[in-house]
PDB file of C-alpha atoms in Angstrom:
ATOM      1  CA  UNK A   1       5.800 -16.374   2.415  1.00 74.00           C
ATOM      2  CA  UNK A   2       6.547 -14.190   5.418  1.00 85.00           C
ATOM      3  CA  UNK A   3       6.255 -15.798   8.888  1.00 88.00           C
ATOM      4  CA  UNK A   4       4.824 -12.604  10.386  1.00 91.00           C
ATOM      5  CA  UNK A   5       2.012 -12.660   7.842  1.00 93.00           C
ATOM      6  CA  UNK A   6       1.273 -16.296   8.718  1.00 94.00           C
ATOM      7  CA  UNK A   7       1.303 -15.450  12.421  1.00 96.00           C
ATOM      8  CA  UNK A   8      -1.233 -12.690  11.806  1.00 97.00           C
ATOM      9  CA  UNK A   9      -3.297 -15.015   9.605  1.00 97.00           C
ATOM     10  CA  UNK A  10      -3.453 -17.577  12.426  1.00 98.00           C
ATOM     11  CA  UNK A  11      -4.408 -14.937  14.985  1.00 98.00           C
ATOM     12  CA  UNK A  12      -7.312 -13.717  12.812  1.00 98.00           C
ATOM     13  CA  UNK A  13      -8.425 -17.286  12.109  1.00 98.00           C
ATOM     14  CA  UNK A  14      -8.415 -18.075  15.830  1.00 97.00           C
ATOM     15  CA  UNK A  15     -10.057 -14.889  17.081  1.00 97.00           C
ATOM     16  CA  UNK A  16     -12.313 -14.377  14.050  1.00 96.00           C
ATOM     17  CA  UNK A  17     -11.691 -10.625  14.224  1.00 97.00           C
ATOM     18  CA  UNK A  18      -9.041  -8.068  13.386  1.00 97.00           C
ATOM     19  CA  UNK A  19      -9.369  -6.437  16.797  1.00 96.00           C
ATOM     20  CA  UNK A  20      -9.045  -9.765  18.608  1.00 97.00           C
ATOM     21  CA  UNK A  21      -5.975 -10.643  16.576  1.00 98.00           C
ATOM     22  CA  UNK A  22      -4.512  -7.196  17.192  1.00 97.00           C
ATOM     23  CA  UNK A  23      -5.061  -7.532  20.919  1.00 97.00           C
ATOM     24  CA  UNK A  24      -3.437 -10.976  20.989  1.00 96.00           C
ATOM     25  CA  UNK A  25      -0.463  -9.800  18.928  1.00 97.00           C
ATOM     26  CA  UNK A  26      -0.320  -6.333  20.505  1.00 97.00           C
ATOM     27  CA  UNK A  27      -0.580  -4.532  17.189  1.00 97.00           C
ATOM     28  CA  UNK A  28      -3.168  -2.139  15.787  1.00 97.00           C
ATOM     29  CA  UNK A  29      -6.181  -3.817  14.143  1.00 97.00           C
ATOM     30  CA  UNK A  30      -5.678  -1.611  11.061  1.00 97.00           C
ATOM     31  CA  UNK A  31      -2.199  -3.079  10.694  1.00 97.00           C
ATOM     32  CA  UNK A  32      -3.678  -6.573  11.004  1.00 97.00           C
ATOM     33  CA  UNK A  33      -6.090  -5.746   8.175  1.00 96.00           C
ATOM     34  CA  UNK A  34      -3.306  -4.386   5.961  1.00 96.00           C
ATOM     35  CA  UNK A  35      -1.152  -7.463   6.560  1.00 96.00           C
ATOM     36  CA  UNK A  36      -4.020  -9.821   5.732  1.00 97.00           C
ATOM     37  CA  UNK A  37      -4.696  -7.825   2.543  1.00 96.00           C
ATOM     38  CA  UNK A  38      -1.013  -8.059   1.625  1.00 95.00           C
ATOM     39  CA  UNK A  39      -0.987 -11.817   2.234  1.00 96.00           C
ATOM     40  CA  UNK A  40      -4.116 -12.243   0.115  1.00 97.00           C
ATOM     41  CA  UNK A  41      -2.484 -10.228  -2.681  1.00 96.00           C
ATOM     42  CA  UNK A  42       0.711 -12.277  -2.461  1.00 95.00           C
ATOM     43  CA  UNK A  43      -1.221 -15.544  -2.605  1.00 96.00           C
ATOM     44  CA  UNK A  44      -3.797 -14.202  -5.083  1.00 97.00           C
ATOM     45  CA  UNK A  45      -6.425 -15.781  -2.874  1.00 97.00           C
ATOM     46  CA  UNK A  46      -9.185 -14.540  -0.606  1.00 98.00           C
ATOM     47  CA  UNK A  47      -8.501 -16.004   2.863  1.00 98.00           C
ATOM     48  CA  UNK A  48     -11.404 -14.605   4.888  1.00 98.00           C
ATOM     49  CA  UNK A  49     -15.014 -13.632   4.431  1.00 97.00           C
ATOM     50  CA  UNK A  50     -16.290 -10.873   6.704  1.00 94.00           C
ATOM     51  CA  UNK A  51     -19.665 -11.663   8.242  1.00 90.00           C
ATOM     52  CA  UNK A  52     -21.681  -9.916  10.965  1.00 90.00           C
ATOM     53  CA  UNK A  53     -20.305 -12.551  13.369  1.00 91.00           C
ATOM     54  CA  UNK A  54     -16.691 -11.882  12.372  1.00 94.00           C
ATOM     55  CA  UNK A  55     -14.104 -13.213   9.951  1.00 96.00           C
ATOM     56  CA  UNK A  56     -14.510 -16.753   8.680  1.00 96.00           C
ATOM     57  CA  UNK A  57     -12.052 -18.736   6.604  1.00 97.00           C
ATOM     58  CA  UNK A  58     -12.712 -19.254   2.926  1.00 98.00           C
ATOM     59  CA  UNK A  59     -11.738 -22.506   1.217  1.00 98.00           C
ATOM     60  CA  UNK A  60      -8.356 -20.951   0.386  1.00 98.00           C
ATOM     61  CA  UNK A  61      -7.979 -19.920   4.018  1.00 98.00           C
ATOM     62  CA  UNK A  62      -8.760 -23.463   5.138  1.00 97.00           C
ATOM     63  CA  UNK A  63      -6.058 -24.798   2.799  1.00 97.00           C
ATOM     64  CA  UNK A  64      -3.521 -22.380   4.301  1.00 97.00           C
ATOM     65  CA  UNK A  65      -4.236 -23.512   7.886  1.00 96.00           C
ATOM     66  CA  UNK A  66      -2.149 -26.731   7.833  1.00 94.00           C
ATOM     67  CA  UNK A  67       0.996 -25.122   6.384  1.00 93.00           C
ATOM     68  CA  UNK A  68       0.605 -22.154   8.763  1.00 95.00           C
ATOM     69  CA  UNK A  69       0.186 -24.436  11.771  1.00 95.00           C
ATOM     70  CA  UNK A  70       3.195 -26.483  10.671  1.00 93.00           C
ATOM     71  CA  UNK A  71       5.264 -23.297  10.422  1.00 90.00           C
ATOM     72  CA  UNK A  72       4.124 -22.295  13.898  1.00 89.00           C
TER      73      UNK A  72
END
């Protein structure tokens, strides 16, 4: 698993949006979305659910939080 993908995952989880994560990381929100999609494909798991309020973690996303935080 790529650290940069985990870093982006954490930023989206914390900000609950691609634009918020992009702003924090100083990268384009479209790139954030592509990296999350790539991570989900790699893990064969859906990590976020998009709601009107923003991005929320799925059960698989919740399970990834501890390892991602430990890597941080």
